[in-house]
Amino acid sequence: QVQLVESGGGVVQPGGSLRLSCVASGNIVSSNVMGWYRQAPGKERELVATITTGGTTNYGDSVKGRFAISRDNAKNAVTLQMNSLKAEDTANYYCNVELFYNVLARKAYWGQGTQVIVSS
């Protein structure tokens, strides 16, 4: 089993910054991708950013240039630095890890979510 613990959500004014952190524990295989997704009320969950163990990143279009994802492989930790926040960034943010056991088997785990509210 794998557990994900998130921290760092809160309330921030438009234009401000927040940093989200997530640590994974349990049976983490070396081939994995960690990332963040978000879900706003009444909307579907969407990609924010992902990062491989090799450091390759992928960002959702709405956050490119404003958010930065990074990870510490030794700690199985991932961080999301969010800058220039907008009201539309308000959502529950979920940490995700996808484990690749082999070419046919993979499994994803989710954190419990942390709320980000961008409001003046």
XYZ file of N, CA and C in Angstrom:
360
model
N 0.822 -1.194 0.000
C 0.000 0.000 0.000
C 0.862 1.252 0.000
N 0.276 2.346 -0.445
C 0.966 3.620 -0.515
C 0.094 4.677 0.128
N 0.725 5.535 0.908
C 0.010 6.640 1.526
C 0.635 7.948 1.050
N -0.225 8.934 0.828
C 0.219 10.261 0.418
C -0.299 11.270 1.427
N 0.604 12.112 1.905
C 0.222 13.143 2.863
C 0.556 14.503 2.276
N -0.468 15.334 2.133
C -0.318 16.650 1.525
C -0.312 17.724 2.605
N 0.295 18.846 2.275
C 0.269 20.004 3.165
C 0.468 21.260 2.339
N 0.057 22.390 2.915
C 0.374 23.672 2.314
C -0.774 24.446 1.715
N -1.972 23.922 1.722
C -3.084 24.681 1.183
C -3.458 25.844 2.076
N -4.373 26.657 1.595
C -4.826 27.792 2.404
C -5.497 28.841 1.559
N -5.602 30.014 2.145
C -6.247 31.154 1.494
C -5.178 32.176 1.127
N -5.257 32.665 -0.090
C -4.275 33.636 -0.567
C -4.978 34.639 -1.468
N -4.448 35.839 -1.525
C -5.021 36.863 -2.389
C -4.571 36.655 -3.829
N -5.351 37.145 -4.781
C -4.918 37.071 -6.186
C -3.543 37.697 -6.368
N -2.720 37.030 -7.168
C -1.350 37.488 -7.356
C -0.363 36.916 -6.365
N -0.861 36.274 -5.342
C 0.006 35.711 -4.307
C 0.553 34.353 -4.681
N 1.256 33.764 -3.715
C 1.910 32.474 -3.932
C 1.578 31.512 -2.801
N 1.616 30.240 -3.141
C 1.490 29.164 -2.165
C 2.371 28.015 -2.607
N 2.785 27.205 -1.632
C 3.561 26.016 -1.950
C 2.866 24.808 -1.343
N 2.614 23.812 -2.179
C 2.037 22.560 -1.730
C 3.119 21.486 -1.676
N 3.041 20.659 -0.658
C 4.003 19.566 -0.529
C 3.267 18.262 -0.325
N 3.897 17.179 -0.757
C 3.305 15.854 -0.627
C 4.421 14.843 -0.434
N 4.228 13.963 0.518
C 5.201 12.898 0.771
C 4.498 11.562 0.639
N 5.101 10.681 -0.117
C 4.563 9.337 -0.307
C 5.340 8.346 0.550
N 4.629 7.407 1.120
C 5.269 6.359 1.904
C 4.638 5.016 1.576
N 5.368 3.948 1.890
C 4.878 2.609 1.592
C 5.721 1.963 0.502
N 5.097 1.119 -0.293
C 5.798 0.363 -1.328
C 5.899 1.183 -2.620
N 6.891 2.090 -2.641
C 7.095 2.950 -3.801
C 8.144 2.311 -4.708
N 7.743 1.930 -5.903
C 8.704 1.382 -6.850
C 9.478 2.513 -7.499
N 10.643 2.196 -8.019
C 11.530 3.248 -8.530
C 10.994 3.917 -9.789
N 10.161 3.205 -10.538
C 9.583 3.777 -11.751
C 8.223 4.373 -11.386
N 8.187 5.685 -11.290
C 6.920 6.307 -10.905
C 6.857 7.735 -11.404
N 5.668 8.252 -11.405
C 5.415 9.657 -11.727
C 4.603 10.239 -10.585
N 5.030 11.381 -10.098
C 4.282 12.079 -9.049
C 3.702 13.353 -9.637
N 2.595 13.788 -9.078
C 2.005 14.987 -9.632
C 0.881 15.538 -8.790
N 0.277 16.581 -9.334
C -0.835 17.264 -8.697
C -1.969 17.411 -9.699
N -3.159 17.193 -9.206
C -4.375 17.428 -9.949
C -5.272 18.308 -9.082
N -6.253 18.930 -9.694
C -7.162 19.761 -8.923
C -8.586 19.598 -9.409
N -9.499 19.888 -8.493
C -10.912 19.800 -8.820
C -11.643 20.963 -8.163
N -12.235 21.782 -8.989
C -13.037 22.897 -8.503
C -14.491 22.440 -8.388
N -15.278 23.107 -7.557
C -16.682 22.718 -7.405
C -17.411 22.695 -8.739
N -18.097 21.593 -9.012
C -18.873 21.479 -10.232
C -18.063 21.179 -11.477
N -16.762 20.962 -11.305
C -15.913 20.698 -12.467
C -15.217 19.347 -12.316
N -14.699 18.839 -13.413
C -13.969 17.585 -13.388
C -12.543 17.817 -12.882
N -11.965 16.727 -12.363
C -10.575 16.810 -11.930
C -9.683 17.023 -13.153
N -8.703 17.902 -13.009
C -7.830 18.215 -14.137
C -6.365 18.179 -13.724
N -5.529 17.944 -14.704
C -4.088 17.932 -14.489
C -3.583 19.322 -14.120
N -2.730 19.357 -13.107
C -1.980 20.581 -12.806
C -0.550 20.404 -13.310
N 0.132 19.389 -12.771
C 1.515 19.134 -13.185
C 1.942 17.751 -12.739
N 2.834 17.152 -13.519
C 3.432 15.885 -13.137
C 4.933 15.947 -13.351
N 5.646 15.047 -12.679
C 7.096 14.983 -12.813
C 7.549 13.544 -12.644
N 8.434 13.114 -13.539
C 8.960 11.762 -13.455
C 10.158 11.730 -12.513
N 10.629 10.526 -12.218
C 11.818 10.409 -11.378
C 13.033 11.021 -12.066
N 13.009 11.095 -13.373
C 14.104 11.698 -14.114
C 14.005 13.206 -14.252
N 12.886 13.759 -13.766
C 12.739 15.208 -13.775
C 11.954 15.772 -14.957
N 11.404 14.910 -15.779
C 10.594 15.402 -16.887
C 9.246 15.882 -16.358
N 8.875 17.106 -16.734
C 7.649 17.714 -16.213
C 6.597 17.873 -17.308
N 5.365 17.957 -16.842
C 4.232 18.200 -17.731
C 3.262 19.081 -16.979
N 2.781 20.132 -17.624
C 1.898 21.097 -16.963
C 0.592 21.227 -17.720
N -0.473 21.470 -16.962
C -1.721 21.849 -17.574
C -1.581 23.225 -18.205
N -2.305 23.472 -19.269
C -2.153 24.724 -20.013
C -2.443 25.938 -19.133
N -3.384 25.822 -18.231
C -3.803 26.988 -17.453
C -2.768 27.408 -16.402
N -1.787 26.567 -16.120
C -0.817 26.906 -15.079
C 0.597 27.101 -15.620
N 0.801 26.869 -16.897
C 2.139 27.003 -17.470
C 2.673 28.417 -17.261
N 3.929 28.478 -16.821
C 4.548 29.771 -16.581
C 4.277 30.354 -15.218
N 3.344 29.768 -14.481
C 3.020 30.282 -13.134
C 3.345 29.267 -12.034
N 3.187 28.008 -12.340
C 3.432 26.952 -11.352
C 4.710 26.201 -11.713
N 5.365 25.662 -10.692
C 6.569 24.864 -10.903
C 6.524 23.643 -9.996
N 6.741 22.477 -10.586
C 6.742 21.238 -9.819
C 8.173 20.749 -9.677
N 8.468 20.184 -8.536
C 9.786 19.617 -8.293
C 9.619 18.410 -7.374
N 10.672 17.604 -7.275
C 10.580 16.420 -6.426
C 11.929 16.066 -5.834
N 11.842 15.346 -4.731
C 13.015 14.796 -4.066
C 12.847 13.280 -4.095
N 13.575 12.618 -4.971
C 13.382 11.178 -5.136
C 13.739 10.397 -3.870
N 14.747 10.864 -3.176
C 15.176 10.152 -1.973
C 14.093 10.156 -0.896
N 13.287 11.195 -0.877
C 12.233 11.326 0.132
C 10.862 10.978 -0.413
N 10.785 10.628 -1.693
C 9.472 10.397 -2.338
C 8.544 11.580 -2.091
N 9.067 12.752 -2.295
C 8.314 13.974 -2.026
C 8.200 14.804 -3.295
N 7.097 15.484 -3.413
C 6.853 16.373 -4.548
C 6.327 17.699 -4.022
N 6.758 18.776 -4.660
C 6.372 20.121 -4.262
C 5.805 20.866 -5.455
N 4.774 21.637 -5.208
C 4.185 22.489 -6.246
C 4.274 23.933 -5.783
N 5.070 24.718 -6.455
C 5.170 26.152 -6.176
C 4.193 26.878 -7.081
N 3.249 27.566 -6.477
C 2.211 28.252 -7.244
C 2.383 29.751 -7.084
N 2.624 30.421 -8.182
C 2.815 31.870 -8.197
C 1.745 32.537 -9.039
N 1.613 33.821 -8.863
C 0.639 34.601 -9.645
C -0.731 33.940 -9.627
N -1.180 33.586 -8.453
C -2.429 32.847 -8.335
C -3.622 33.698 -8.749
N -4.593 33.015 -9.349
C -5.807 33.654 -9.818
C -7.009 33.029 -9.122
N -8.116 33.734 -9.170
C -9.326 33.202 -8.555
C -9.690 31.838 -9.142
N -9.435 31.663 -10.409
C -9.780 30.395 -11.058
C -8.878 29.235 -10.655
N -7.845 29.497 -9.867
C -7.011 28.430 -9.330
C -7.631 27.830 -8.064
N -8.689 28.434 -7.586
C -9.369 27.917 -6.404
C -9.890 26.510 -6.667
N -9.495 25.570 -5.820
C -9.872 24.161 -6.009
C -9.307 23.337 -4.868
N -9.728 22.098 -4.819
C -9.039 21.102 -3.996
C -7.921 20.506 -4.837
N -6.744 20.475 -4.278
C -5.570 19.972 -4.978
C -5.209 18.602 -4.419
N -5.013 17.662 -5.319
C -4.757 16.279 -4.935
C -3.385 15.836 -5.413
N -2.635 15.283 -4.502
C -1.352 14.677 -4.854
C -1.609 13.285 -5.431
N -0.808 12.923 -6.400
C -0.974 11.645 -7.082
C 0.392 11.005 -7.308
N 0.457 9.701 -7.162
C 1.641 8.959 -7.574
C 1.184 7.778 -8.403
N 1.797 7.595 -9.546
C 1.487 6.462 -10.401
C 2.723 5.562 -10.455
N 2.513 4.327 -10.058
C 3.610 3.369 -9.966
C 3.573 2.447 -11.175
N 4.731 2.262 -11.792
C 4.826 1.404 -12.972
C 5.618 0.151 -12.589
N 4.886 -0.932 -12.381
C 5.521 -2.169 -11.952
C 6.204 -2.868 -13.126
N 5.584 -2.814 -14.275
C 6.151 -3.327 -15.517
C 5.343 -2.719 -16.655
N 5.595 -3.162 -17.889
C 4.930 -2.530 -19.032
C 3.425 -2.748 -19.035
N 2.965 -3.718 -18.274
C 1.538 -4.027 -18.270
C 0.834 -3.619 -16.988
N 1.559 -3.406 -15.912
C 0.931 -3.194 -14.616
C 1.337 -1.858 -14.017
N 0.353 -1.086 -13.687
C 0.604 0.178 -13.004
C -0.583 0.465 -12.100
N -0.316 1.311 -11.098
C -1.368 1.634 -10.151
C -1.182 3.047 -9.663
N -2.291 3.747 -9.486
C -2.246 5.136 -9.037
C -2.814 5.257 -7.630
N -2.233 6.152 -6.867
C -2.707 6.461 -5.521
C -2.936 7.964 -5.417
N -3.875 8.313 -4.537
C -4.253 9.718 -4.370
C -4.166 10.129 -2.910
N -3.811 11.399 -2.709
C -3.890 11.969 -1.381
C -5.320 12.375 -1.065
N -5.497 12.878 0.136
C -6.845 13.231 0.584
C -7.289 14.603 0.064
N -6.357 15.369 -0.448
C -6.685 16.682 -0.994
C -6.403 17.803 -0.018
N -6.005 18.931 -0.557
C -5.797 20.128 0.249
C -6.430 21.302 -0.489
N -7.111 22.141 0.244
C -7.891 23.210 -0.376
C -7.043 24.456 -0.582
N -7.194 25.020 -1.770
C -6.569 26.300 -2.104
C -7.681 27.266 -2.487
N -7.720 28.390 -1.804
C -8.711 29.419 -2.083
C -7.990 30.703 -2.425
N -8.272 31.225 -3.603
C -7.673 32.482 -4.035
C -8.785 33.530 -4.047
N -8.684 34.454 -3.121
C -9.767 35.423 -2.959
C -9.232 36.694 -2.314
N -9.820 37.812 -2.727
C -9.453 39.081 -2.110
C -10.384 39.389 -0.941
